[in-house]
Amino acid sequence: MASVTLENVSRMYGAITAVDNVNLKIKSGEFVTLLGASGCGKTTTLRMVAGLEKNTGGRISIGDNVVSDSDKGYFVPSERRRLGMVFQSYAIWPHMTVFDNVAYPLRIRRRPDTEVRDRVMNALRLVEMEQYAERPSPALSGGQQQRVAIARALVFEPEVLLLDEPLSNLDARLRTQMGDDFRALQQRLKITALYVTHDQAEAMALSDRVVVMHGGKILQVGAPEEIYRRPENRQVAAFFGTPNLLNATVKDCRPNGGQYYKLSVEGQGWSGDCHAATEMPKGADVTVMVRPENLHVRDAGQVNGDLSWSGEVSQAIFRGSHRSIMVKTPAQTLHVEASSLSNVDIGRPVTVAAPVEAAWAVRN
Amino acid sequence: MTIIHNRPLDDIAETAPTLAGNAFTRAFSGGSLWRLIGMLVLILILGFLTIYPLAMLLYGSLHSTPPGMAGEFNLNGYRSIMTTQNLIVLANTIGISLAKTIPSLTIAVFLAWIVARTDTPFRGTLEVLITLPFFIPPILTAMAWGMLANPQVGVINMVWRWATGATDPLVNIYSYGGVIWHMCQYSIPFLFLFMVDAFRAMDPSLEESSRMCGASRWTTFRKITLLLMLPVLTSSFMLSFIKGIETFESALFFGLPAGIKVITTDIYESINHRATPDYQYATSLSFAIMGLMFLLVIWQWWMLRGKSFQTVTGKGFRPSVMELGPWRWVTFAFCVLFFFITVVLPIGQLMLGSFFRFFGFYTYDMLTLEHYRNVFANSEFWRAVRNTMVLGLLGATATMALGAIVAYISVRTRWRGRNLIDSMAWLPWMMPGMVLGVGFLWAFAMLPGPIPIYGTIWALLLAYIALGTPVSVRVMTGAYHQLSYDLEECSRVHGATWAQTMWRIMVALAWPAFAVGWVLTFFGIMRELSASILLYSVGSETLAVVLMKLWANGNAEQVSVIGLMMMLLVIVFRWVQLSFIKARISKL
């Protein structure tokens, strides 16, 4: 297995910059996800690693080998990069059987027939498709095609596995299951994987690290929990779920003993404590992020959290697994995810509270 | 498994040439040199096939003498075509083409609707029968109808006189009506083929939702179905109109004897039927008609701009079928009648003609096999069969290969110059066979001595390739568009080189389209008369040319024999093609 290194990688289309100075190091055996809305440059980045696009700036290395260096005009074509790739459409060749599809990378490399047979069957066994080997490939369902595509990508033990939204064409239930299966397989084989998706839940469940991209640039790189709980800026914060983002002013700032700082902030009609990654001067404008699932609704006047707002319930929607409650406060309407068992009357005055660990401040 | 040798960076620094950002050096790095050479060769080939004859046409129209003779440049050619007589020729050409397009389109729409959207019995078989006339060379039906509807001895008129006692003939094929009638027989199946899939592929939910909104069946047809079909109808109309202007056979057989001239026959006459061929007149007229075609094509583009033909969503739905009740036998009878008139009647006439001693005298004691003996003993016939077969096989293969390459480069690559070769390959679309024939006549005559193409079958081969290229490019473009890029890229990422990917993925997936296009081109070559008649010489006649010569000599009986052979060939080929396609579909 090999690492992947991107140094100052850019891709221009005429005057448009699709990928802008991306630096990223993927360790051997690591599962890294490129996450972002469509048009953020994540797929272009993946295709540059695959050698399907030429980077117009910077250098890409796989393991110790440089595969593309735009300054030196050096470029290794796709077929010599020893990669496995799963395409969004799966790209299962319709004129071949399942076996032929998976055998393709080996036959191209002129492996002996016995070896081809063994390895293809092994790969198909990995994805639990061995009984379908002789099926013509158009006769497969979406989930089966996806498994075949993974088997094909793994069959010749590539240095790196690239995946371009491989789960997006599956239905929701199958998506979760295939995702979990795939993550288990990746950890068992210890294969380096670079994965592209626009689905945040998928990115968090699968990856060792998530790379959030926007407008061709990397916004933040980190473990899923890190990015979810401690985003570096408002854009990343807003990307996951529907957090409450409140404007506030810093009143006081001190180290909390760990790696973070504890802030006292004041907003319109509320005040309290929260955490931040960096030291902030007094009077600085910040955005405080509080996730709906970390907010609690209490009876009016009952304060036992580090942060609290008072207001009245304006809307309550039963969603099965939880209940979405909208609380109108002087600052703004807060979105709270409460237990579906809780019963809230519309118009009732309440207090909304959150612990200090649940509130995270970023500079505006 | 160490197949690749990615070099570490220090290694590159020593060996890799430093590349400046200019296109020239980039083009010469790595595999690009071969790409550049390949593109140049392709441009040369296409240039020779399209630009060169076009340039020679222009040269000929401005030069006072035939190629190879001393002469001067002048505008006499263009002056000589500016006559009131030619204004009538132009009016005839456009009028006849319009007059055949409108009824053809109406009938073709009706037939397409019957086959695609009603519960008429045996629709599958009817579809095959209706499209058959498209594959029959027009020269055969022209000759058959020349015998069937001859005012004096045609079977139709003989039966009419016998049945009614009238002395005047019922129909006279040598008239405007005859020319139009013959053109329709070819146009209807052509338009049907062009439209039927659009009718079939239309998403029925579009119509159903109109019904749900309270519109009646008729209102739905008017406001939804017809308007959705409008782009297809418009382009069908334009295509048929343009083809009508290019048509040669109908006007040659039925127009000229009646003194009705169109542009193509006028060009033909000025070269073949005058005491001294007036080449400057012919080339000037050819160039003028190209100008007309160019305007028409521009008009077609303008009319269709921004209109999408996509009513297909790719989802597997069944089109809703209208239940006609007892009327379904009426629609069935209509289709059968069409088949009877366009296929059974001409074939019957050819059989009749081939077994009787003299055409027009059908009595028992006149029965003979003499014509078959004569034809089979005729070495010229066998030579023509061989020529046609060689030209068909080579021509179709070469045309499709060229089309496949051009389409690939223009659809699947971002190479410099891809638009150039695409336009060059499209140029013959504007050139009627007759015009391209004149252009090549000049082009071959101007070639330096050591390249003796003129007078050989290679002259015909080149003209056929040029004429067939626009269609072959279109067929292959459609095929490539349906193949997702992923299929190709996936192969590259998994270790296959460009050449391996081409062979194992693209060729393997595109060959059904290639085969369909091949058969189309083959039929096209077998049918071709207008360029052949200008470019053939003794020894390089095709079957169509031999037929033409026999017909001119009044040998209708032997024409019938050869015509029957060709019909047989067409039906066999069509049957093989259809069963082959069916086998493909059921396999998938």
Short mmCIF file of N, CA and C in Angstrom, two decimals, chain A residues 178-278:
data_model
loop_
_atom_site.label_atom_id
_atom_site.label_comp_id
_atom_site.label_asym_id
_atom_site.label_seq_id
_atom_site.Cartn_x
_atom_site.Cartn_y
_atom_site.Cartn_z
N MET A 178 -23.91 -1.05 2.26
CA MET A 178 -22.73 -1.17 1.41
C MET A 178 -21.58 -0.36 1.97
N GLY A 179 -21.91 0.80 2.53
CA GLY A 179 -20.88 1.66 3.11
C GLY A 179 -20.19 0.97 4.27
N ASP A 180 -20.97 0.37 5.17
CA ASP A 180 -20.38 -0.32 6.32
C ASP A 180 -19.54 -1.51 5.86
N ASP A 181 -20.08 -2.28 4.89
CA ASP A 181 -19.34 -3.43 4.36
C ASP A 181 -18.02 -2.98 3.78
N PHE A 182 -18.08 -1.88 3.05
CA PHE A 182 -16.89 -1.42 2.37
C PHE A 182 -15.83 -0.94 3.36
N ARG A 183 -16.29 -0.26 4.40
CA ARG A 183 -15.36 0.23 5.42
C ARG A 183 -14.67 -0.97 6.11
N ALA A 184 -15.45 -2.03 6.40
CA ALA A 184 -14.89 -3.22 7.04
C ALA A 184 -13.84 -3.86 6.13
N LEU A 185 -14.16 -3.93 4.83
CA LEU A 185 -13.24 -4.52 3.86
C LEU A 185 -11.95 -3.72 3.79
N GLN A 186 -12.09 -2.40 3.77
CA GLN A 186 -10.92 -1.52 3.66
C GLN A 186 -10.01 -1.69 4.88
N GLN A 187 -10.63 -1.83 6.05
CA GLN A 187 -9.81 -1.96 7.25
C GLN A 187 -9.13 -3.33 7.31
N ARG A 188 -9.81 -4.35 6.78
CA ARG A 188 -9.24 -5.69 6.77
C ARG A 188 -8.05 -5.73 5.82
N LEU A 189 -8.20 -5.12 4.62
CA LEU A 189 -7.13 -5.17 3.61
C LEU A 189 -6.08 -4.10 3.84
N LYS A 190 -6.38 -3.14 4.73
CA LYS A 190 -5.47 -2.03 5.02
C LYS A 190 -5.06 -1.31 3.73
N ILE A 191 -6.02 -1.04 2.91
CA ILE A 191 -5.73 -0.41 1.62
C ILE A 191 -5.92 1.11 1.74
N THR A 192 -5.08 1.86 1.06
CA THR A 192 -5.22 3.31 1.05
C THR A 192 -6.43 3.67 0.17
N ALA A 193 -7.33 4.46 0.70
CA ALA A 193 -8.52 4.78 -0.09
C ALA A 193 -8.76 6.29 -0.12
N LEU A 194 -9.05 6.78 -1.30
CA LEU A 194 -9.45 8.18 -1.46
C LEU A 194 -10.86 8.17 -2.01
N TYR A 195 -11.76 8.81 -1.29
CA TYR A 195 -13.18 8.65 -1.53
C TYR A 195 -13.80 10.02 -1.75
N VAL A 196 -14.66 10.13 -2.76
CA VAL A 196 -15.31 11.42 -3.02
C VAL A 196 -16.79 11.28 -2.76
N THR A 197 -17.35 12.21 -2.03
CA THR A 197 -18.80 12.17 -1.82
C THR A 197 -19.32 13.57 -1.49
N HIS A 198 -20.63 13.75 -1.66
CA HIS A 198 -21.23 15.00 -1.21
C HIS A 198 -22.11 14.73 0.00
N ASP A 199 -22.11 13.44 0.44
CA ASP A 199 -23.00 13.04 1.53
C ASP A 199 -22.22 13.07 2.84
N GLN A 200 -22.58 14.01 3.75
CA GLN A 200 -21.80 14.20 4.98
C GLN A 200 -21.88 12.98 5.89
N ALA A 201 -23.07 12.35 5.95
CA ALA A 201 -23.23 11.20 6.84
C ALA A 201 -22.29 10.08 6.40
N GLU A 202 -22.24 9.86 5.07
CA GLU A 202 -21.38 8.85 4.49
C GLU A 202 -19.92 9.15 4.83
N ALA A 203 -19.54 10.41 4.63
CA ALA A 203 -18.15 10.82 4.87
C ALA A 203 -17.76 10.55 6.32
N MET A 204 -18.64 10.88 7.25
CA MET A 204 -18.30 10.72 8.66
C MET A 204 -18.23 9.26 9.06
N ALA A 205 -19.14 8.44 8.53
CA ALA A 205 -19.19 7.05 8.93
C ALA A 205 -18.00 6.25 8.39
N LEU A 206 -17.50 6.63 7.21
CA LEU A 206 -16.49 5.80 6.56
C LEU A 206 -15.06 6.20 6.86
N SER A 207 -14.79 7.51 7.03
CA SER A 207 -13.42 7.98 6.88
C SER A 207 -12.61 8.00 8.15
N ASP A 208 -11.28 7.90 7.97
CA ASP A 208 -10.35 8.24 9.03
C ASP A 208 -10.25 9.76 9.12
N ARG A 209 -10.13 10.37 7.95
CA ARG A 209 -10.10 11.83 7.91
C ARG A 209 -11.00 12.35 6.81
N VAL A 210 -11.56 13.51 7.03
CA VAL A 210 -12.44 14.13 6.04
C VAL A 210 -11.78 15.42 5.55
N VAL A 211 -11.81 15.64 4.24
CA VAL A 211 -11.30 16.89 3.66
C VAL A 211 -12.50 17.67 3.15
N VAL A 212 -12.79 18.80 3.77
CA VAL A 212 -13.93 19.59 3.31
C VAL A 212 -13.44 20.58 2.27
N MET A 213 -14.05 20.53 1.08
CA MET A 213 -13.62 21.41 0.00
C MET A 213 -14.72 22.38 -0.38
N HIS A 214 -14.29 23.55 -0.83
CA HIS A 214 -15.25 24.53 -1.33
C HIS A 214 -14.53 25.44 -2.32
N GLY A 215 -15.14 25.64 -3.49
CA GLY A 215 -14.55 26.53 -4.49
C GLY A 215 -13.13 26.16 -4.87
N GLY A 216 -12.83 24.86 -4.91
CA GLY A 216 -11.52 24.41 -5.34
C GLY A 216 -10.46 24.45 -4.24
N LYS A 217 -10.84 24.89 -3.07
CA LYS A 217 -9.88 25.00 -1.97
C LYS A 217 -10.25 24.04 -0.85
N ILE A 218 -9.25 23.66 -0.07
CA ILE A 218 -9.54 22.85 1.12
C ILE A 218 -9.89 23.79 2.26
N LEU A 219 -11.06 23.58 2.89
CA LEU A 219 -11.45 24.41 4.02
C LEU A 219 -10.89 23.86 5.32
N GLN A 220 -10.95 22.55 5.46
CA GLN A 220 -10.49 21.94 6.70
C GLN A 220 -10.23 20.46 6.48
N VAL A 221 -9.20 19.94 7.15
CA VAL A 221 -8.92 18.51 7.12
C VAL A 221 -8.92 18.01 8.54
N GLY A 222 -9.59 16.91 8.81
CA GLY A 222 -9.56 16.39 10.17
C GLY A 222 -10.38 15.15 10.31
N ALA A 223 -10.30 14.54 11.51
CA ALA A 223 -11.13 13.37 11.79
C ALA A 223 -12.58 13.81 11.76
N PRO A 224 -13.50 12.89 11.44
CA PRO A 224 -14.91 13.29 11.31
C PRO A 224 -15.43 14.02 12.53
N GLU A 225 -15.10 13.51 13.72
CA GLU A 225 -15.65 14.13 14.94
C GLU A 225 -15.09 15.53 15.13
N GLU A 226 -13.82 15.66 14.83
CA GLU A 226 -13.13 16.95 14.91
C GLU A 226 -13.85 18.00 14.05
N ILE A 227 -14.10 17.59 12.80
CA ILE A 227 -14.71 18.53 11.86
C ILE A 227 -16.15 18.84 12.25
N TYR A 228 -16.82 17.83 12.76
CA TYR A 228 -18.22 18.01 13.12
C TYR A 228 -18.35 18.90 14.35
N ARG A 229 -17.50 18.65 15.32
CA ARG A 229 -17.65 19.37 16.58
C ARG A 229 -16.87 20.67 16.64
N ARG A 230 -15.72 20.68 15.95
CA ARG A 230 -14.87 21.86 16.09
C ARG A 230 -14.46 22.41 14.72
N PRO A 231 -15.42 22.86 13.95
CA PRO A 231 -15.10 23.42 12.63
C PRO A 231 -14.22 24.66 12.75
N GLU A 232 -13.42 24.91 11.71
CA GLU A 232 -12.52 26.05 11.76
C GLU A 232 -13.19 27.36 11.37
N ASN A 233 -14.26 27.25 10.61
CA ASN A 233 -14.94 28.49 10.23
C ASN A 233 -16.43 28.24 10.00
N ARG A 234 -17.11 29.32 9.76
CA ARG A 234 -18.56 29.26 9.66
C ARG A 234 -19.02 28.37 8.51
N GLN A 235 -18.27 28.38 7.38
CA GLN A 235 -18.66 27.60 6.20
C GLN A 235 -18.67 26.11 6.52
N VAL A 236 -17.59 25.65 7.19
CA VAL A 236 -17.53 24.23 7.54
C VAL A 236 -18.62 23.91 8.55
N ALA A 237 -18.82 24.83 9.49
CA ALA A 237 -19.85 24.62 10.50
C ALA A 237 -21.22 24.43 9.85
N ALA A 238 -21.51 25.26 8.87
CA ALA A 238 -22.82 25.22 8.23
C ALA A 238 -22.97 24.02 7.31
N PHE A 239 -21.82 23.41 6.93
CA PHE A 239 -21.89 22.33 5.95
C PHE A 239 -22.56 21.09 6.50
N PHE A 240 -22.31 20.79 7.80
CA PHE A 240 -22.87 19.56 8.38
C PHE A 240 -24.19 19.86 9.07
N GLY A 241 -25.24 19.20 8.63
CA GLY A 241 -26.52 19.34 9.29
C GLY A 241 -27.07 20.75 9.22
N THR A 242 -27.94 21.10 10.19
CA THR A 242 -28.52 22.44 10.22
C THR A 242 -28.26 23.04 11.59
N PRO A 243 -26.99 23.44 11.86
CA PRO A 243 -26.68 23.94 13.20
C PRO A 243 -27.28 25.32 13.43
N ASN A 244 -27.45 25.67 14.71
CA ASN A 244 -27.84 27.04 15.06
C ASN A 244 -26.56 27.87 15.09
N LEU A 245 -26.54 28.92 14.29
CA LEU A 245 -25.36 29.79 14.25
C LEU A 245 -25.77 31.16 14.80
N LEU A 246 -25.17 31.54 15.94
CA LEU A 246 -25.58 32.77 16.62
C LEU A 246 -24.45 33.77 16.59
N ASN A 247 -24.78 35.02 16.30
CA ASN A 247 -23.78 36.09 16.36
C ASN A 247 -23.61 36.53 17.81
N ALA A 248 -22.33 36.75 18.18
CA ALA A 248 -22.08 37.15 19.57
C ALA A 248 -20.79 37.97 19.64
N THR A 249 -20.56 38.58 20.80
CA THR A 249 -19.35 39.38 21.03
C THR A 249 -18.59 38.77 22.21
N VAL A 250 -17.25 38.75 22.07
CA VAL A 250 -16.44 38.15 23.13
C VAL A 250 -16.34 39.11 24.31
N LYS A 251 -16.64 38.60 25.54
CA LYS A 251 -16.53 39.41 26.75
C LYS A 251 -15.23 39.09 27.48
N ASP A 252 -14.86 37.82 27.41
CA ASP A 252 -13.69 37.39 28.16
C ASP A 252 -13.13 36.14 27.48
N CYS A 253 -11.79 35.94 27.59
CA CYS A 253 -11.17 34.78 26.94
C CYS A 253 -10.04 34.27 27.83
N ARG A 254 -10.03 32.97 28.16
CA ARG A 254 -8.95 32.41 28.96
C ARG A 254 -8.74 30.94 28.57
N PRO A 255 -7.52 30.42 28.75
CA PRO A 255 -7.28 29.01 28.44
C PRO A 255 -8.08 28.14 29.38
N ASN A 256 -8.59 27.02 28.87
CA ASN A 256 -9.40 26.20 29.76
C ASN A 256 -8.60 25.03 30.32
N GLY A 257 -7.25 25.09 30.15
CA GLY A 257 -6.42 24.04 30.72
C GLY A 257 -6.08 22.98 29.69
N GLY A 258 -6.95 22.73 28.74
CA GLY A 258 -6.67 21.77 27.67
C GLY A 258 -6.11 22.49 26.46
N GLN A 259 -6.49 22.03 25.26
CA GLN A 259 -5.97 22.67 24.05
C GLN A 259 -6.86 23.81 23.55
N TYR A 260 -7.99 24.05 24.22
CA TYR A 260 -8.91 25.07 23.75
C TYR A 260 -8.95 26.27 24.68
N TYR A 261 -9.67 27.25 24.25
CA TYR A 261 -9.90 28.44 25.07
C TYR A 261 -11.35 28.50 25.47
N LYS A 262 -11.57 29.04 26.66
CA LYS A 262 -12.95 29.20 27.09
C LYS A 262 -13.34 30.66 26.95
N LEU A 263 -14.45 30.89 26.26
CA LEU A 263 -14.88 32.26 26.01
C LEU A 263 -16.16 32.55 26.81
N SER A 264 -16.25 33.80 27.25
CA SER A 264 -17.56 34.28 27.70
C SER A 264 -18.09 35.19 26.61
N VAL A 265 -19.27 34.87 26.11
CA VAL A 265 -19.80 35.67 25.00
C VAL A 265 -21.16 36.25 25.37
N GLU A 266 -21.51 37.28 24.64
CA GLU A 266 -22.81 37.89 24.86
C GLU A 266 -23.47 38.13 23.51
N GLY A 267 -24.72 37.67 23.37
CA GLY A 267 -25.47 37.92 22.15
C GLY A 267 -26.67 38.77 22.46
N GLN A 268 -27.59 38.83 21.52
CA GLN A 268 -28.76 39.67 21.72
C GLN A 268 -29.73 38.97 22.68
N GLY A 269 -29.74 39.42 23.92
CA GLY A 269 -30.65 38.86 24.89
C GLY A 269 -30.17 37.57 25.53
N TRP A 270 -28.92 37.21 25.36
CA TRP A 270 -28.40 36.01 26.03
C TRP A 270 -26.91 36.16 26.26
N SER A 271 -26.36 35.36 27.15
CA SER A 271 -24.92 35.34 27.36
C SER A 271 -24.56 33.98 27.96
N GLY A 272 -23.26 33.65 27.90
CA GLY A 272 -22.85 32.36 28.43
C GLY A 272 -21.44 32.02 28.02
N ASP A 273 -21.03 30.77 28.30
CA ASP A 273 -19.67 30.33 28.01
C ASP A 273 -19.66 29.35 26.84
N CYS A 274 -18.54 29.38 26.09
CA CYS A 274 -18.38 28.38 25.02
C CYS A 274 -16.89 28.17 24.78
N HIS A 275 -16.54 27.21 23.88
CA HIS A 275 -15.15 26.91 23.56
C HIS A 275 -14.76 27.48 22.21
N ALA A 276 -13.44 27.68 22.03
CA ALA A 276 -12.93 28.11 20.74
C ALA A 276 -11.52 27.55 20.57
N ALA A 277 -11.04 27.47 19.33
CA ALA A 277 -9.73 26.87 19.05
C ALA A 277 -8.60 27.86 19.32
N THR A 278 -8.86 29.12 19.11
CA THR A 278 -7.79 30.12 19.24
C THR A 278 -8.19 31.19 20.25
#
